[in-house]
Amino acid sequence: MLIYKNEFTVPYYESDVTGNIKLPSLFNIALQLSGEQGAILNRSDQWTKAHYNYTWIVVEYEVDIQRLPVFNETMTIETFAKTYNKFFCYRDFIFYAENGDELLKISSTWVLIDVDTRKVAHVEDEIVAPYQSEKIKRIIRGHRFRELKLEPTCERNYFVRFNDIDQNGHVNNSKYLDWMIDMLDFDFLSTHVPQKIYLKYAKEVLYGVSVKSRAEVVGEQSFHEILTDDLNAQAEIIWRKNDDL
Amino acid sequence: MLIYKNEFTVPYYESDVTGNIKLPSLFNIALQLSGEQGAILNRSDQWTKAHYNYTWIVVEYEVDIQRLPVFNETMTIETFAKTYNKFFCYRDFIFYAENGDELLKISSTWVLIDVDTRKVAHVEDEIVAPYQSEKIKRIIRGHRFRELKLEPTCERNYFVRFNDIDQNGHVNNSKYLDWMIDMLDFDFLSTHVPQKIYLKYAKEVLYGVSVKSRAEVVGEQSFHEILTDDLNAQAEIIWRKNDDL
């Protein structure tokens, strides 16, 4: 298992009104790092597309947060491809503070899809071999999401914007979280931080549609759905009061 | 005049479906750099707030673009505070490709406002002295924007999101451009690149409101307004066909 590390300093525009890093930025930065590791190991997105016509898609995230990184903080992020089976690759990202304390950990589940058919492909050994991750037989069971009730606490429609689309030709996976947390109001978001995030992608969103974001807030837990004609994504977030305020 | 330089590599999440850098990211990166220069010269935003209760606001941008930076490209960005007068500071940002070619230049106009009253303050010599920029008497005349006609080509309302708000407590200035370019459709944006951008901020936008973005497209020129009860921002963009496609 090869570990790849890099440092990252939180810029002004990736931090929110409280000075904490924006939640979608966590995923952006993480994916940037796994892209860097792929490039170093000659398994860039370009390589995977050229050799197999496949592209990587994250289908699930689980995040454990001790403390969110803040504006101007320099952290070290470590990532490694842990294990894989016929269809899924499991990769962790661990964010460390300068003193070595763990800030947060993202566990992620990836699949390869065919660029043209958009169907899930087998994980070929040749594609993942350089990462030296362990091949396993079992499929790791993800979080079980509960459905929202009929009357959500909040719902709103969002047009997909040009800048929501990435080079994969679909809405970038960090944007879903933007639509989700926008269901919570300013008072809640400026006084709470997440301690646990479960996020699952069911179906990609393309340009030209309007998505519906719905959420139900129960105490310090929020349940989220992103919908078009289908269910596109689900999330559950466990929040806590922001002690630093 | 002190020049500050830094390198920046365009990450995946700051690039659009064509691989070009997202336009709002240009301004985010630029402002990150002037923030770095301020910190080095002991004139960070924290210093300015602690000593004067002032904060910096960009009121105008003019951008000349030869070529947009692309995903994974490493560029060098140079910034310097050129001149200032009683109310305005003028700062340039020049983006260079690795071979030294100029990619683009952002000229910007800044004011200091009082954090509590939100009123424009005098530029005190003590605040800007470390930048070694020239004090001038005259006020540089900005671009003259023409008003939109009554029937825009496109208009849409946007709710301000929690993550649109920055540590200044208002909508971050890069977000206006997001709302503006979202007026242009996918076909246009994926086949055109800007060669000139004029952007002017008239009034800050706070959380909890809905803004209206309106645009008029005339050939390869687009005219933009962001409105609440007042006019909040205006822009004009001159586009050209993207030769690289």
XYZ file of C-alpha atoms in Angstrom:
490
model
C 0.000 0.000 0.000
C 1.670 3.194 -1.188
C 1.006 6.323 0.816
C 1.007 9.662 -0.979
C 1.304 12.887 1.042
C 1.117 16.559 0.307
C 0.635 19.800 2.174
C -2.232 22.186 1.637
C -2.883 25.647 3.055
C -6.530 26.726 3.231
C -6.979 29.826 1.059
C -9.450 32.618 1.833
C -11.863 31.549 -0.898
C -12.088 27.977 0.409
C -13.124 29.157 3.884
C -16.571 30.215 5.044
C -17.806 33.161 7.099
C -16.628 31.467 10.342
C -13.141 30.867 8.941
C -13.642 27.090 8.697
C -12.926 25.317 5.424
C -16.019 24.956 3.206
C -17.283 21.389 3.320
C -17.294 20.842 -0.475
C -13.654 21.967 -0.535
C -12.685 18.981 1.624
C -13.692 16.662 -1.192
C -12.147 18.833 -3.888
C -8.803 18.861 -2.123
C -8.924 15.137 -1.394
C -9.624 14.292 -5.041
C -6.882 16.612 -6.180
C -4.470 14.563 -4.064
C -5.544 11.182 -5.391
C -5.191 12.669 -8.884
C -1.616 13.668 -8.015
C -0.834 10.161 -6.806
C -2.313 8.698 -10.015
C -0.176 11.001 -12.154
C 3.007 10.042 -10.284
C 2.222 6.338 -10.686
C 1.479 6.754 -14.410
C -2.212 6.166 -13.796
C -3.556 9.640 -14.509
C -7.163 10.117 -15.618
C -5.738 10.640 -19.124
C -3.966 7.257 -18.974
C -7.100 5.451 -17.794
C -9.151 7.059 -20.518
C -6.584 6.406 -23.257
C -6.005 2.746 -22.322
C -9.473 1.634 -21.229
C -11.869 4.480 -22.040
C -12.751 4.420 -18.327
C -13.051 7.187 -15.802
C -13.074 7.075 -11.990
C -16.216 7.997 -10.108
C -16.624 8.271 -6.333
C -19.822 6.538 -5.257
C -19.587 6.910 -1.503
C -17.890 8.943 1.216
C -17.779 8.542 4.957
C -16.116 11.361 6.862
C -15.083 11.516 10.530
C -14.229 14.987 11.674
C -12.412 15.930 14.876
C -11.873 19.533 13.822
C -12.293 21.377 10.524
C -9.194 22.997 9.041
C -9.353 26.803 9.152
C -8.299 29.680 6.902
C -4.524 29.897 6.499
C -3.910 26.597 8.294
C -1.361 24.334 6.634
C -2.184 20.661 6.922
C -0.655 17.464 5.646
C -2.970 15.142 3.756
C -2.176 11.491 3.334
C -3.972 9.218 0.893
C -3.723 5.551 -0.015
C -5.725 2.993 -1.963
C -6.512 0.481 0.779
C -8.223 -2.454 -0.908
C -10.190 -3.309 -4.026
C -12.426 -6.019 -5.387
C -14.036 -6.716 -8.779
C -16.072 -3.494 -8.811
C -14.957 -1.204 -6.011
C -11.773 0.494 -4.845
C -11.511 1.764 -1.283
C -9.351 4.794 -0.593
C -8.699 6.807 2.571
C -7.619 10.399 3.013
C -6.338 11.550 6.396
C -5.882 15.234 7.144
C -3.326 16.125 9.831
C -2.703 19.421 11.627
C 0.848 20.804 11.800
C 1.305 19.326 15.291
C 0.450 15.877 13.929
C -3.108 15.695 15.337
C -5.620 14.010 13.055
C -8.170 16.555 11.876
C -10.422 14.331 9.834
C -10.571 11.158 7.811
C -12.410 10.539 4.559
C -13.097 6.946 3.538
C -14.186 6.712 -0.069
C -15.504 4.072 -2.454
C -14.721 4.324 -6.162
C -15.851 2.642 -9.343
C -14.606 2.782 -12.901
C -17.196 3.611 -15.535
C -16.959 3.402 -19.296
C -16.789 6.961 -20.656
C -19.312 6.275 -23.451
C -21.788 3.807 -21.979
C -21.520 5.296 -18.419
C -21.772 1.704 -17.149
C -19.660 0.343 -14.294
C -16.617 -1.625 -15.483
C -14.507 -4.327 -13.843
C -11.483 -3.088 -11.926
C -8.604 -4.457 -14.025
C -5.499 -5.374 -12.027
C -3.324 -3.429 -14.470
C -5.126 -0.192 -13.634
C -4.699 -0.434 -9.872
C -1.475 -2.459 -9.523
C 0.852 0.558 -9.075
C -1.063 1.598 -5.934
C -0.105 -1.694 -4.250
C -3.457 -2.079 -2.560
C -4.756 -5.423 -1.384
C -7.219 -7.324 -3.566
C -10.127 -8.593 -1.504
C -13.138 -10.787 -2.303
C -15.785 -9.151 -0.185
C -17.795 -6.075 -0.988
C -17.730 -3.637 1.906
C -21.218 -2.741 2.986
C -21.819 1.023 2.993
C -24.011 3.075 5.280
C -27.748 2.362 5.217
C -29.561 5.588 4.496
C -33.123 6.099 5.691
C -35.613 7.738 3.351
C -36.886 11.223 4.003
C -40.428 11.640 5.243
C -42.973 13.246 2.930
C -42.673 16.712 4.470
C -39.075 17.898 4.432
C -37.828 20.728 6.643
C -36.619 22.510 3.539
C -36.576 21.972 -0.203
C -35.411 24.066 -3.123
C -34.669 23.679 -6.818
C -31.273 24.452 -8.313
C -30.394 24.889 -11.958
C -27.155 23.186 -12.840
C -24.587 25.858 -13.768
C -21.880 25.602 -16.418
C -19.241 25.825 -13.697
C -20.832 22.897 -11.815
C -19.741 20.589 -14.656
C -16.278 19.060 -14.567
C -14.104 17.419 -17.215
C -16.081 14.212 -16.728
C -18.992 16.071 -18.350
C -21.256 15.835 -15.300
C -21.866 17.762 -12.099
C -18.751 17.604 -9.950
C -19.350 15.518 -6.856
C -18.554 18.364 -4.475
C -21.528 20.369 -5.791
C -24.093 17.982 -4.346
C -22.892 18.858 -0.883
C -23.259 22.541 -1.735
C -26.940 21.997 -2.564
C -27.374 19.845 0.532
C -25.918 22.123 3.158
C -27.694 25.107 1.622
C -30.871 23.550 3.116
C -29.637 24.536 6.585
C -29.962 28.147 7.621
C -27.252 30.675 8.380
C -27.711 30.506 12.160
C -27.342 26.733 12.180
C -24.353 26.646 9.823
C -22.487 29.427 11.578
C -22.832 27.743 14.998
C -22.471 24.052 14.083
C -19.782 21.880 12.541
C -20.212 18.369 11.188
C -18.658 15.470 13.058
C -19.800 12.740 10.695
C -20.857 12.824 7.045
C -22.259 9.924 5.039
C -22.666 10.730 1.349
C -23.740 8.433 -1.452
C -24.001 9.070 -5.190
C -26.656 7.077 -6.998
C -26.845 8.659 -10.437
C -24.876 11.400 -12.182
C -26.448 14.797 -12.940
C -25.862 16.364 -16.349
C -26.105 19.963 -17.569
C -29.449 21.545 -18.386
C -31.527 20.050 -15.614
C -32.876 21.421 -12.404
C -32.256 19.370 -9.277
C -34.342 19.363 -6.142
C -32.532 19.413 -2.829
C -34.609 18.246 0.173
C -33.576 17.959 3.778
C -34.989 16.950 7.086
C -33.385 18.232 10.259
C -33.893 16.195 13.437
C -32.072 17.710 16.392
C -28.413 17.842 15.406
C -28.765 15.401 12.528
C -29.680 16.261 8.952
C -30.898 13.928 6.205
C -30.513 14.943 2.585
C -31.661 13.940 -0.888
C -30.805 15.317 -4.310
C -33.427 14.424 -6.900
C -34.137 14.856 -10.590
C -36.494 12.247 -12.074
C -34.457 9.801 -10.016
C -32.666 9.888 -6.702
C -29.182 11.234 -7.483
C -27.583 11.413 -4.066
C -28.247 10.965 -0.356
C -26.488 12.161 2.748
C -26.684 12.112 6.505
C -24.757 14.563 8.606
C -24.292 14.504 12.366
C -23.526 17.997 13.654
C -22.226 19.411 16.894
C -22.047 22.911 18.372
C -18.956 24.781 17.248
C -16.952 25.016 20.505
C -14.610 27.637 19.129
C -17.269 30.335 19.033
C 6.803 49.352 -5.873
C 7.299 45.893 -4.352
C 6.492 42.942 -6.569
C 5.215 39.761 -4.947
C 5.282 36.494 -6.926
C 4.047 32.991 -6.381
C 3.360 29.887 -8.420
C -0.023 28.266 -8.773
C -1.039 25.015 -10.432
C -4.648 24.810 -11.652
C -6.395 21.967 -9.782
C -9.136 19.802 -11.300
C -11.881 21.496 -9.308
C -10.901 24.978 -10.513
C -11.191 23.960 -14.176
C -14.322 23.704 -16.282
C -15.599 21.065 -18.685
C -13.212 22.323 -21.418
C -10.196 22.130 -19.094
C -9.849 25.928 -18.865
C -9.678 27.598 -15.468
C -13.076 28.743 -14.181
C -13.400 32.497 -14.513
C -14.331 33.172 -10.874
C -11.216 31.222 -9.845
C -9.015 33.818 -11.541
C -10.186 36.410 -9.047
C -9.994 34.023 -6.093
C -6.393 33.156 -6.882
C -5.445 36.781 -7.476
C -6.893 37.894 -4.145
C -5.191 35.022 -2.371
C -1.898 36.389 -3.673
C -2.467 39.964 -2.574
C -3.452 38.538 0.828
C -0.108 36.724 0.950
C 1.761 39.915 0.116
C -0.149 41.772 2.825
C 0.726 39.120 5.417
C 4.429 39.247 4.514
C 4.454 43.034 4.809
C 2.641 42.932 8.169
C -0.487 44.362 6.597
C -2.760 41.332 6.788
C -6.541 41.741 6.852
C -6.310 41.042 10.592
C -3.815 43.897 11.049
C -5.987 46.340 9.100
C -9.038 45.358 11.108
C -7.233 45.479 14.466
C -5.580 48.869 13.837
C -8.252 50.730 11.885
C -11.389 48.540 11.907
C -11.161 48.683 8.102
C -11.386 45.981 5.492
C -10.341 45.960 1.834
C -12.973 45.737 -0.886
C -12.359 45.438 -4.631
C -14.644 47.822 -6.484
C -13.488 47.275 -10.048
C -11.645 44.805 -12.255
C -10.406 45.047 -15.806
C -8.986 41.858 -17.268
C -7.036 41.337 -20.504
C -6.754 37.722 -21.499
C -4.395 36.274 -24.106
C -5.028 32.683 -23.062
C -6.761 31.108 -20.069
C -4.656 28.858 -17.831
C -5.667 25.198 -18.115
C -5.988 22.238 -15.756
C -2.619 21.150 -14.332
C -0.783 24.146 -15.778
C 1.673 25.807 -13.407
C 1.857 29.545 -13.787
C 3.651 32.338 -12.032
C 1.540 35.207 -10.785
C 3.009 38.595 -10.031
C 1.195 41.293 -8.117
C 2.028 44.817 -7.053
C 0.233 47.851 -5.649
C 0.838 50.394 -8.419
C -0.535 53.694 -7.169
C -3.030 55.095 -4.689
C -4.870 58.294 -3.921
C -7.129 59.472 -1.097
C -9.788 56.824 -1.710
C -8.521 54.239 -4.177
C -5.631 51.802 -4.476
C -4.694 50.387 -7.856
C -3.189 46.902 -8.014
C -2.186 44.685 -10.937
C -1.904 40.929 -11.195
C -0.029 39.395 -14.126
C -0.277 35.675 -14.847
C 2.648 34.119 -16.747
C 2.955 30.719 -18.416
C 5.983 28.550 -17.652
C 7.709 29.750 -20.826
C 7.339 33.358 -19.655
C 4.467 34.305 -21.967
C 1.891 36.607 -20.426
C -1.424 34.783 -20.073
C -3.542 37.541 -18.644
C -3.504 40.726 -16.632
C -5.971 41.864 -14.003
C -6.054 45.547 -13.097
C -7.995 46.170 -9.918
C -9.276 49.105 -7.906
C -9.628 48.801 -4.148
C -11.161 50.821 -1.353
C -11.014 50.518 2.418
C -14.346 50.417 4.204
C -15.120 50.682 7.888
C -16.165 47.240 9.125
C -19.112 48.591 11.143
C -20.445 51.521 9.134
C -19.573 49.896 5.738
C -18.601 53.397 4.566
C -15.553 54.126 2.434
C -12.577 55.350 4.483
C -9.520 57.443 3.597
C -6.468 55.468 2.534
C -4.046 56.176 5.389
C -0.380 56.287 4.354
C 0.521 53.953 7.239
C -1.677 51.206 5.821
C -0.184 51.220 2.338
C 3.392 52.425 2.957
C 4.968 48.921 3.075
C 3.803 48.262 -0.508
C 5.936 51.181 -1.754
C 3.360 52.278 -4.283
C 3.255 55.801 -5.653
C 0.798 58.289 -4.177
C -1.054 60.142 -6.937
C -3.552 62.993 -6.929
C -5.825 61.985 -9.742
C -8.646 59.481 -9.626
C -8.346 56.980 -12.479
C -11.522 56.892 -14.498
C -12.961 53.379 -14.789
C -14.856 51.813 -17.660
C -18.200 53.392 -18.610
C -20.843 50.699 -18.517
C -23.930 50.987 -20.662
C -27.302 50.069 -19.176
C -29.122 46.931 -20.261
C -32.175 47.316 -22.470
C -35.574 46.456 -21.028
C -35.667 42.937 -22.502
C -32.598 40.953 -21.492
C -31.485 37.831 -23.361
C -31.639 35.927 -20.097
C -32.509 36.575 -16.473
C -32.713 34.361 -13.426
C -32.940 34.688 -9.652
C -30.366 33.205 -7.297
C -30.649 32.684 -3.566
C -27.462 33.615 -1.772
C -25.952 30.451 -0.262
C -24.097 30.154 3.046
C -20.946 29.234 1.141
C -21.236 32.386 -1.007
C -20.449 34.477 2.109
C -16.843 35.146 3.023
C -15.163 36.313 6.225
C -16.116 39.883 5.317
C -19.715 38.809 5.999
C -20.926 39.470 2.462
C -21.073 37.637 -0.853
C -17.536 36.978 -2.053
C -16.747 39.046 -5.116
C -16.029 36.006 -7.297
C -19.625 34.794 -6.912
C -21.071 37.669 -8.913
C -19.202 36.423 -11.946
C -20.638 32.949 -11.350
C -24.170 34.383 -11.546
C -23.216 36.456 -14.567
C -21.674 33.818 -16.768
C -24.447 31.386 -15.889
C -26.626 33.603 -18.148
C -24.758 32.235 -21.176
C -25.629 28.770 -22.365
C -23.482 25.651 -22.442
C -22.832 25.796 -26.193
C -21.595 29.360 -25.974
C -19.436 28.838 -22.883
C -17.858 25.649 -24.171
C -16.855 27.250 -27.474
C -15.908 30.786 -26.367
C -13.314 32.313 -24.087
C -13.258 35.867 -22.775
C -10.623 38.261 -24.060
C -11.696 41.252 -22.001
C -13.706 41.542 -18.794
C -14.880 44.751 -17.153
C -16.471 44.193 -13.761
C -17.708 46.765 -11.281
C -19.124 46.331 -7.793
C -21.635 48.951 -6.715
C -23.142 47.560 -3.516
C -22.418 44.513 -1.395
C -24.885 41.597 -1.212
C -25.635 40.054 2.186
C -27.043 36.670 3.162
C -30.767 35.938 2.977
C -31.583 37.779 -0.208
C -32.280 36.654 -3.719
C -30.355 38.394 -6.484
C -31.447 38.791 -10.074
C -28.852 38.209 -12.758
C -29.685 39.715 -16.163
C -27.669 39.638 -19.339
C -27.832 40.850 -22.881
C -25.769 39.125 -25.527
C -24.891 41.117 -28.640
C -22.713 39.122 -31.024
C -19.621 38.166 -29.082
C -20.173 40.699 -26.336
C -22.210 40.208 -23.179
C -23.552 42.841 -20.800
C -24.441 41.893 -17.246
C -26.213 43.249 -14.205
C -26.695 41.826 -10.718
C -29.640 43.399 -8.922
C -31.416 43.265 -5.587
C -33.412 46.402 -4.740
C -30.381 48.234 -6.078
C -27.813 47.618 -8.752
C -25.104 45.524 -7.081
C -22.710 44.854 -9.937
C -22.204 45.321 -13.664
C -19.982 43.638 -16.189
C -19.119 43.617 -19.855
C -17.313 40.706 -21.423
C -15.833 40.542 -24.906
C -15.602 36.922 -26.056
C -13.810 35.142 -28.856
C -14.062 31.651 -30.330
C -11.913 29.150 -28.456
C -9.212 28.357 -31.047
C -8.034 25.294 -29.158
C -11.186 23.307 -29.888
